[in-house]
Amino acid sequence: MNDRITLRRLDDMHCHFRIGSLLKEVLPFTAQYAGRGIAMPNTRPRAIITGNDIVWYRDEIMRALDEMPHRHRFEPLMTVEIRDSTIPQMIAEAHRVGAVAGKVYPLGVTTNSDEGLRDFDSEKISDTFRAMQDVGMLLLIHGELDRERTLVTKREEVFLPTLLKLAERFPNLKIVLEHVSTRVAVESVRQLGENVAATITAHHLCLTLNDVIGYGIQPHHGCMPMPKDFDDRDALIAAATSGDPKFFLGSDTAPHPREKKECAKGACGVYTAPVLPQVLAEVFEKAGCLDRLEDFTSRFGAEFYGLPLNDGTVSLIKSEWVVREQIGSVVPFRAGTKLQWQLA
Ligand code: NCD
Ligand code: ZN
């Protein structure tokens, strides 16, 4: 039996690094094992919507990296938030300062989406998507819609026709359906052309809705999209471990201070950065597919983004440990529970 695995340094294609003191708390975890991470733009109070915002945010991240006691070779991949007000000129500017992708949050579906996109069909936003296609920026989508009389658990399914339309109208735009959570979304991504891929989180490989509300409300498992049914989770595990390059890691590590989670109207987001490779190793081992872990964490994402593979490696050893109840101001995923793998 394998008791050590070595992986090429990871690409985490979906990270919430936040800003200020939280950034300094959370960034060291990802930088420890990842060569790159997609920096999501839904920061507050300053959101990342212009070229200037991107330059500012990258500097913040680089400063936080510089302050870390152990220097790691880590590169933040920058993104810009696409709103109804985003015009092609803003895309050109974002691209000029190095953004690799634009992120769409449909209005009102998740943390800090209060200025999210209202209309996927307008002429104006089509021009923006076309501008992205022309310069080779990726379109990252939080694939949920908040419709009247639509349950939170159905929001991803309700979004899928919009994805199909986009993929058809912009065949050369690389589109990532972020954090897929349902079998039907997995199947849609499989059937669409080569320009469409999906990220999968570690927590959606572990949780069902039962783990969020089935045994007392567990705020630290509350996230968007909501974890779904057992059959959906089976489909996600199958997709992640299948060796299909359309599915790669995007952890959606989304830290919120404990008091913002343990309250009425608690914030959505699961903080997986401190346990990410360890949890993934457990999932892949259980599926009998440890040999496919590296493709999922360190190869397929880079290939879809058109990036060279990372240099360097990270090793995990099989040795039980207990995750801390709280790390800094945040409760991590699997807090207080045993994990079988640890970073060497
Ligand atoms: C994310 C966050 O906290 O910024 N929350 C979440 O539940 N996943 C936003 C997001 O990616 O939806
Ligand atoms: Zn996210």
Short mmCIF file of C-alpha atoms and ligand atoms in Angstrom, two decimals:
data_model
loop_
_atom_site.label_atom_id
_atom_site.label_comp_id
_atom_site.label_asym_id
_atom_site.label_seq_id
_atom_site.Cartn_x
_atom_site.Cartn_y
_atom_site.Cartn_z
CA MET A 1 0.00 0.00 0.00
CA ASN A 2 1.09 3.52 -0.83
CA ASP A 3 1.99 5.64 2.18
CA ARG A 4 3.56 8.53 0.31
CA ILE A 5 2.42 10.43 -2.74
CA THR A 6 4.23 13.15 -4.60
CA LEU A 7 2.34 15.61 -6.77
CA ARG A 8 3.43 18.38 -9.06
CA ARG A 9 2.63 21.66 -7.27
CA LEU A 10 -1.08 22.29 -7.58
CA ASP A 11 -3.11 24.78 -9.58
CA ASP A 12 -6.08 25.86 -7.50
CA MET A 13 -8.27 27.46 -10.13
CA HIS A 14 -10.72 29.04 -7.68
CA CYS A 15 -9.54 30.80 -4.52
CA HIS A 16 -10.95 33.57 -2.36
CA PHE A 17 -7.84 35.19 -0.94
CA ARG A 18 -9.79 38.20 0.37
CA ILE A 19 -7.93 41.38 1.39
CA GLY A 20 -6.40 42.92 4.52
CA SER A 21 -5.72 40.77 7.55
CA LEU A 22 -7.75 37.82 6.26
CA LEU A 23 -5.56 37.68 3.13
CA LYS A 24 -2.48 37.34 5.33
CA GLU A 25 -4.15 34.59 7.33
CA VAL A 26 -5.28 32.44 4.44
CA LEU A 27 -2.76 32.89 1.62
CA PRO A 28 0.10 30.91 3.27
CA PHE A 29 -1.93 27.70 3.09
CA THR A 30 -2.50 27.80 -0.65
CA ALA A 31 1.03 29.08 -1.32
CA GLN A 32 2.42 26.10 0.55
CA TYR A 33 1.25 23.51 -1.97
CA ALA A 34 0.05 25.40 -5.05
CA GLY A 35 2.19 26.96 -7.75
CA ARG A 36 -0.71 29.13 -8.86
CA GLY A 37 -4.15 30.12 -7.70
CA ILE A 38 -6.97 31.94 -9.42
CA ALA A 39 -7.71 35.02 -7.31
CA MET A 40 -11.45 35.60 -7.29
CA PRO A 41 -12.52 39.23 -7.70
CA ASN A 42 -15.50 39.42 -5.30
CA THR A 43 -13.52 41.30 -2.66
CA ARG A 44 -15.06 43.99 -0.48
CA PRO A 45 -15.10 46.89 0.11
CA ARG A 46 -13.03 47.15 -3.09
CA ALA A 47 -14.18 44.74 -5.80
CA ILE A 48 -11.89 43.93 -8.72
CA ILE A 49 -13.59 45.45 -11.74
CA THR A 50 -10.96 47.56 -13.51
CA GLY A 51 -7.33 47.29 -14.58
CA ASN A 52 -6.36 49.51 -11.66
CA ASP A 53 -8.14 47.18 -9.25
CA ILE A 54 -6.23 44.22 -10.67
CA VAL A 55 -2.87 45.95 -10.26
CA TRP A 56 -3.78 46.96 -6.72
CA TYR A 57 -4.99 43.47 -5.75
CA ARG A 58 -1.98 41.70 -7.23
CA ASP A 59 0.28 44.05 -5.25
CA GLU A 60 -1.67 43.26 -2.06
CA ILE A 61 -1.21 39.55 -2.66
CA MET A 62 2.49 39.90 -3.51
CA ARG A 63 3.02 41.97 -0.35
CA ALA A 64 1.33 39.29 1.74
CA LEU A 65 3.57 36.67 0.10
CA ASP A 66 6.66 38.75 0.88
CA GLU A 67 5.66 38.92 4.53
CA MET A 68 5.44 35.14 4.84
CA PRO A 69 8.26 33.55 6.84
CA HIS A 70 8.73 30.83 4.22
CA ARG A 71 8.99 32.09 0.69
CA HIS A 72 7.09 29.88 -1.72
CA ARG A 73 7.08 30.15 -5.45
CA PHE A 74 3.47 31.14 -5.88
CA GLU A 75 1.81 33.11 -8.63
CA PRO A 76 -1.66 34.60 -8.24
CA LEU A 77 -3.67 34.44 -11.47
CA MET A 78 -5.77 37.56 -11.64
CA THR A 79 -9.42 37.88 -12.65
CA VAL A 80 -11.84 40.73 -13.21
CA GLU A 81 -15.49 40.76 -12.19
CA ILE A 82 -17.89 41.02 -15.15
CA ARG A 83 -20.94 43.14 -14.39
CA ASP A 84 -23.66 44.62 -16.57
CA SER A 85 -21.49 47.73 -16.65
CA THR A 86 -18.37 45.94 -17.96
CA ILE A 87 -17.50 47.13 -21.47
CA PRO A 88 -14.95 45.77 -23.99
CA GLN A 89 -12.52 48.58 -23.17
CA MET A 90 -12.40 47.33 -19.56
CA ILE A 91 -11.62 43.84 -20.83
CA ALA A 92 -8.77 45.19 -22.96
CA GLU A 93 -7.43 47.04 -19.92
CA ALA A 94 -7.76 43.99 -17.64
CA HIS A 95 -5.99 41.86 -20.23
CA ARG A 96 -3.23 44.45 -20.63
CA VAL A 97 -2.40 44.31 -16.92
CA GLY A 98 -2.36 40.52 -16.94
CA ALA A 99 -5.81 39.24 -16.00
CA VAL A 100 -6.30 35.73 -17.35
CA ALA A 101 -10.05 35.52 -16.84
CA GLY A 102 -13.31 37.33 -16.17
CA LYS A 103 -15.73 36.08 -13.54
CA VAL A 104 -19.49 36.32 -13.73
CA TYR A 105 -21.61 36.19 -10.60
CA PRO A 106 -25.28 36.19 -11.52
CA LEU A 107 -27.11 38.69 -9.36
CA GLY A 108 -27.77 37.65 -5.78
CA VAL A 109 -26.69 34.01 -5.83
CA THR A 110 -23.72 34.11 -3.48
CA THR A 111 -21.39 36.09 -1.23
CA ASN A 112 -20.78 39.59 -2.64
CA SER A 113 -22.90 39.16 -5.76
CA ASP A 114 -25.06 42.18 -4.97
CA GLU A 115 -23.82 43.80 -8.18
CA GLY A 116 -23.83 40.57 -10.17
CA LEU A 117 -24.90 40.18 -13.78
CA ARG A 118 -28.62 40.62 -14.46
CA ASP A 119 -28.72 39.89 -18.16
CA PHE A 120 -26.69 37.27 -20.04
CA ASP A 121 -28.42 38.09 -23.32
CA SER A 122 -27.93 41.82 -23.78
CA GLU A 123 -26.09 43.12 -26.83
CA LYS A 124 -23.78 44.96 -24.49
CA ILE A 125 -22.65 41.94 -22.52
CA SER A 126 -22.28 39.96 -25.75
CA ASP A 127 -19.75 42.57 -26.90
CA THR A 128 -17.90 42.07 -23.63
CA PHE A 129 -17.84 38.28 -23.98
CA ARG A 130 -16.68 38.70 -27.59
CA ALA A 131 -13.86 40.97 -26.42
CA MET A 132 -12.79 38.25 -23.97
CA GLN A 133 -12.92 35.65 -26.71
CA ASP A 134 -10.80 37.88 -28.97
CA VAL A 135 -7.99 38.42 -26.44
CA GLY A 136 -8.13 34.84 -25.13
CA MET A 137 -9.42 35.55 -21.63
CA LEU A 138 -11.44 32.78 -19.99
CA LEU A 139 -15.00 33.24 -18.82
CA LEU A 140 -15.50 31.79 -15.34
CA ILE A 141 -19.11 31.40 -14.34
CA HIS A 142 -20.84 30.91 -11.02
CA GLY A 143 -23.52 28.81 -12.68
CA GLU A 144 -26.65 29.50 -10.66
CA LEU A 145 -29.74 31.64 -11.19
CA ASP A 146 -31.99 33.01 -8.47
CA ARG A 147 -35.42 32.74 -10.05
CA GLU A 148 -38.83 33.14 -8.52
CA ARG A 149 -40.19 29.85 -7.16
CA THR A 150 -36.79 28.16 -7.67
CA LEU A 151 -35.30 26.42 -4.64
CA VAL A 152 -31.69 27.13 -3.81
CA THR A 153 -30.91 23.50 -4.63
CA LYS A 154 -32.29 23.91 -8.17
CA ARG A 155 -30.40 27.07 -9.08
CA GLU A 156 -27.56 25.29 -10.89
CA GLU A 157 -29.88 23.18 -13.01
CA VAL A 158 -31.86 26.30 -13.92
CA PHE A 159 -28.67 27.98 -15.13
CA LEU A 160 -27.68 25.24 -17.59
CA PRO A 161 -29.67 26.47 -20.62
CA THR A 162 -27.76 29.77 -20.31
CA LEU A 163 -24.48 27.87 -20.37
CA LEU A 164 -25.54 25.95 -23.47
CA LYS A 165 -26.44 29.17 -25.25
CA LEU A 166 -23.16 30.86 -24.34
CA ALA A 167 -21.08 27.88 -25.45
CA GLU A 168 -22.88 27.88 -28.76
CA ARG A 169 -22.69 31.63 -29.37
CA PHE A 170 -19.01 31.89 -28.40
CA PRO A 171 -17.35 28.69 -29.62
CA ASN A 172 -13.86 30.12 -29.15
CA LEU A 173 -14.46 31.50 -25.68
CA LYS A 174 -13.08 29.18 -23.03
CA ILE A 175 -15.79 28.81 -20.41
CA VAL A 176 -15.42 27.27 -16.95
CA LEU A 177 -18.54 26.27 -15.07
CA GLU A 178 -17.25 26.79 -11.54
CA HIS A 179 -17.80 24.41 -8.61
CA VAL A 180 -20.25 22.04 -10.32
CA SER A 181 -22.56 20.42 -7.79
CA THR A 182 -25.04 18.28 -9.74
CA ARG A 183 -25.00 15.25 -12.01
CA VAL A 184 -26.91 17.17 -14.66
CA ALA A 185 -24.23 19.90 -14.75
CA VAL A 186 -21.47 17.29 -15.04
CA GLU A 187 -23.30 15.72 -17.95
CA SER A 188 -23.85 19.07 -19.68
CA VAL A 189 -20.16 19.94 -19.44
CA ARG A 190 -19.22 16.51 -20.82
CA GLN A 191 -21.52 16.96 -23.80
CA LEU A 192 -20.47 20.50 -24.67
CA GLY A 193 -17.51 21.27 -26.92
CA GLU A 194 -13.87 21.51 -26.00
CA ASN A 195 -14.29 25.15 -25.04
CA VAL A 196 -16.23 24.22 -21.90
CA ALA A 197 -14.76 22.77 -18.71
CA ALA A 198 -15.68 22.69 -15.03
CA THR A 199 -14.01 23.03 -11.68
CA ILE A 200 -14.83 20.78 -8.74
CA THR A 201 -14.26 21.60 -5.07
CA ALA A 202 -13.04 19.23 -2.38
CA HIS A 203 -16.05 19.91 -0.21
CA HIS A 204 -18.55 19.04 -2.94
CA LEU A 205 -16.74 15.69 -3.23
CA CYS A 206 -17.39 15.13 0.48
CA LEU A 207 -20.71 16.70 1.43
CA THR A 208 -24.40 16.28 0.72
CA LEU A 209 -27.18 18.59 1.82
CA ASN A 210 -27.57 16.33 4.85
CA ASP A 211 -24.18 17.54 6.10
CA VAL A 212 -25.42 21.13 5.91
CA ILE A 213 -28.93 20.91 7.39
CA GLY A 214 -29.66 17.25 8.09
CA TYR A 215 -28.21 16.91 11.58
CA GLY A 216 -28.51 20.39 13.07
CA ILE A 217 -27.58 23.35 10.95
CA GLN A 218 -23.84 23.23 10.23
CA PRO A 219 -22.90 26.76 9.17
CA HIS A 220 -19.34 25.81 8.25
CA HIS A 221 -20.68 23.55 5.50
CA GLY A 222 -22.98 26.24 4.13
CA CYS A 223 -21.84 27.36 0.69
CA MET A 224 -23.03 28.21 -2.77
CA PRO A 225 -23.82 26.14 -4.67
CA MET A 226 -25.31 24.07 -1.85
CA PRO A 227 -24.05 20.49 -1.62
CA LYS A 228 -26.75 18.30 -3.13
CA ASP A 229 -27.88 14.67 -3.20
CA PHE A 230 -25.85 11.46 -2.91
CA ASP A 231 -26.24 10.73 -6.59
CA ASP A 232 -24.91 14.20 -7.45
CA ARG A 233 -21.91 13.64 -5.22
CA ASP A 234 -21.31 10.25 -6.88
CA ALA A 235 -21.29 12.00 -10.27
CA LEU A 236 -18.78 14.60 -9.04
CA ILE A 237 -16.45 11.94 -7.63
CA ALA A 238 -16.71 9.99 -10.87
CA ALA A 239 -15.93 13.11 -12.94
CA ALA A 240 -12.97 14.18 -10.78
CA THR A 241 -11.42 10.71 -10.76
CA SER A 242 -12.26 9.78 -14.35
CA GLY A 243 -9.21 11.29 -16.03
CA ASP A 244 -11.49 13.48 -18.17
CA PRO A 245 -9.49 16.73 -18.69
CA LYS A 246 -12.68 18.79 -18.65
CA PHE A 247 -12.79 18.47 -14.85
CA PHE A 248 -10.11 20.01 -12.68
CA LEU A 249 -9.51 21.49 -9.24
CA GLY A 250 -11.00 24.80 -8.18
CA SER A 251 -11.34 24.60 -4.41
CA ASP A 252 -13.52 27.69 -3.91
CA THR A 253 -11.77 28.02 -0.55
CA ALA A 254 -13.92 30.79 0.91
CA PRO A 255 -12.91 31.92 4.40
CA HIS A 256 -15.24 33.97 6.58
CA PRO A 257 -14.48 34.90 10.20
CA ARG A 258 -16.23 32.54 12.61
CA GLU A 259 -18.73 35.15 13.80
CA LYS A 260 -19.85 35.81 10.22
CA LYS A 261 -20.72 32.10 9.86
CA GLU A 262 -22.19 31.36 13.29
CA CYS A 263 -25.05 33.86 13.24
CA ALA A 264 -28.40 34.60 11.64
CA LYS A 265 -28.02 34.96 7.86
CA GLY A 266 -24.55 33.48 8.05
CA ALA A 267 -22.13 33.93 5.16
CA CYS A 268 -21.72 31.20 2.55
CA GLY A 269 -18.36 29.59 1.88
CA VAL A 270 -16.24 26.65 3.05
CA TYR A 271 -12.62 27.24 4.05
CA THR A 272 -10.71 24.30 2.60
CA ALA A 273 -7.26 25.81 1.95
CA PRO A 274 -5.68 24.40 5.16
CA VAL A 275 -6.71 20.82 4.33
CA LEU A 276 -7.08 20.75 0.56
CA PRO A 277 -4.52 18.24 -0.78
CA GLN A 278 -5.04 16.11 2.31
CA VAL A 279 -8.81 15.85 1.81
CA LEU A 280 -8.44 15.26 -1.93
CA ALA A 281 -5.99 12.43 -1.29
CA GLU A 282 -8.56 10.81 0.98
CA VAL A 283 -11.32 11.10 -1.63
CA PHE A 284 -9.18 9.78 -4.49
CA GLU A 285 -7.82 6.96 -2.35
CA LYS A 286 -11.31 5.89 -1.36
CA ALA A 287 -12.28 5.86 -5.04
CA GLY A 288 -9.22 3.71 -5.81
CA CYS A 289 -7.83 6.42 -8.09
CA LEU A 290 -4.87 7.99 -6.26
CA ASP A 291 -2.93 7.70 -9.51
CA ARG A 292 -5.32 10.20 -11.10
CA LEU A 293 -5.04 12.85 -8.39
CA GLU A 294 -2.15 14.74 -9.97
CA ASP A 295 -3.93 15.16 -13.30
CA PHE A 296 -6.89 16.67 -11.46
CA THR A 297 -4.87 18.98 -9.21
CA SER A 298 -1.89 19.90 -11.35
CA ARG A 299 -2.40 19.20 -15.03
CA PHE A 300 -5.88 19.54 -16.52
CA GLY A 301 -6.42 23.06 -15.20
CA ALA A 302 -3.12 24.33 -16.57
CA GLU A 303 -3.82 22.71 -19.91
CA PHE A 304 -7.28 24.27 -20.19
CA TYR A 305 -5.90 27.69 -19.25
CA GLY A 306 -3.04 27.22 -21.75
CA LEU A 307 -0.36 27.50 -19.08
CA PRO A 308 2.86 25.51 -18.67
CA LEU A 309 2.74 22.92 -15.89
CA ASN A 310 4.13 24.04 -12.53
CA ASP A 311 7.66 23.26 -11.47
CA GLY A 312 8.33 21.60 -8.16
CA THR A 313 6.46 19.00 -6.16
CA VAL A 314 4.64 18.54 -2.90
CA SER A 315 4.49 15.28 -0.98
CA LEU A 316 1.85 13.78 1.26
CA ILE A 317 2.43 11.02 3.76
CA LYS A 318 -0.11 8.69 5.26
CA SER A 319 -0.24 9.65 8.90
CA GLU A 320 -3.32 10.48 10.91
CA TRP A 321 -3.75 13.98 12.35
CA VAL A 322 -6.54 16.12 13.75
CA VAL A 323 -7.52 19.39 12.10
CA ARG A 324 -7.52 22.40 14.43
CA GLU A 325 -10.90 23.70 15.60
CA GLN A 326 -10.07 27.19 14.41
CA ILE A 327 -7.20 28.65 12.41
CA GLY A 328 -6.77 32.37 12.96
CA SER A 329 -10.26 33.83 12.79
CA VAL A 330 -11.75 31.05 10.64
CA VAL A 331 -13.08 27.54 11.22
CA PRO A 332 -11.55 25.28 8.56
CA PHE A 333 -13.25 22.41 6.75
CA ARG A 334 -13.05 19.19 8.77
CA ALA A 335 -12.29 21.13 11.97
CA GLY A 336 -11.69 18.81 14.91
CA THR A 337 -11.81 15.68 12.76
CA LYS A 338 -9.15 13.16 11.76
CA LEU A 339 -7.49 13.19 8.36
CA GLN A 340 -5.42 10.32 7.04
CA TRP A 341 -2.91 12.23 4.92
CA GLN A 342 -0.63 15.10 5.82
CA LEU A 343 1.81 17.31 3.99
CA ALA A 344 5.34 15.96 4.26
C1 NCD B 1 -17.92 32.43 -2.03
C2 NCD B 1 -17.38 33.55 -1.14
O1 NCD B 1 -17.49 33.44 0.08
O2 NCD B 1 -16.82 34.53 -1.66
N1 NCD B 1 -18.93 31.71 -1.29
C3 NCD B 1 -19.37 30.46 -1.56
O3 NCD B 1 -20.33 30.04 -0.90
N2 NCD B 1 -18.81 29.68 -2.45
C4 NCD B 1 -18.44 33.00 -3.31
C5 NCD B 1 -18.68 31.94 -4.37
O4 NCD B 1 -17.75 31.43 -4.97
O5 NCD B 1 -19.85 31.62 -4.62
ZN ZN B 2 -16.04 31.10 -5.15
#
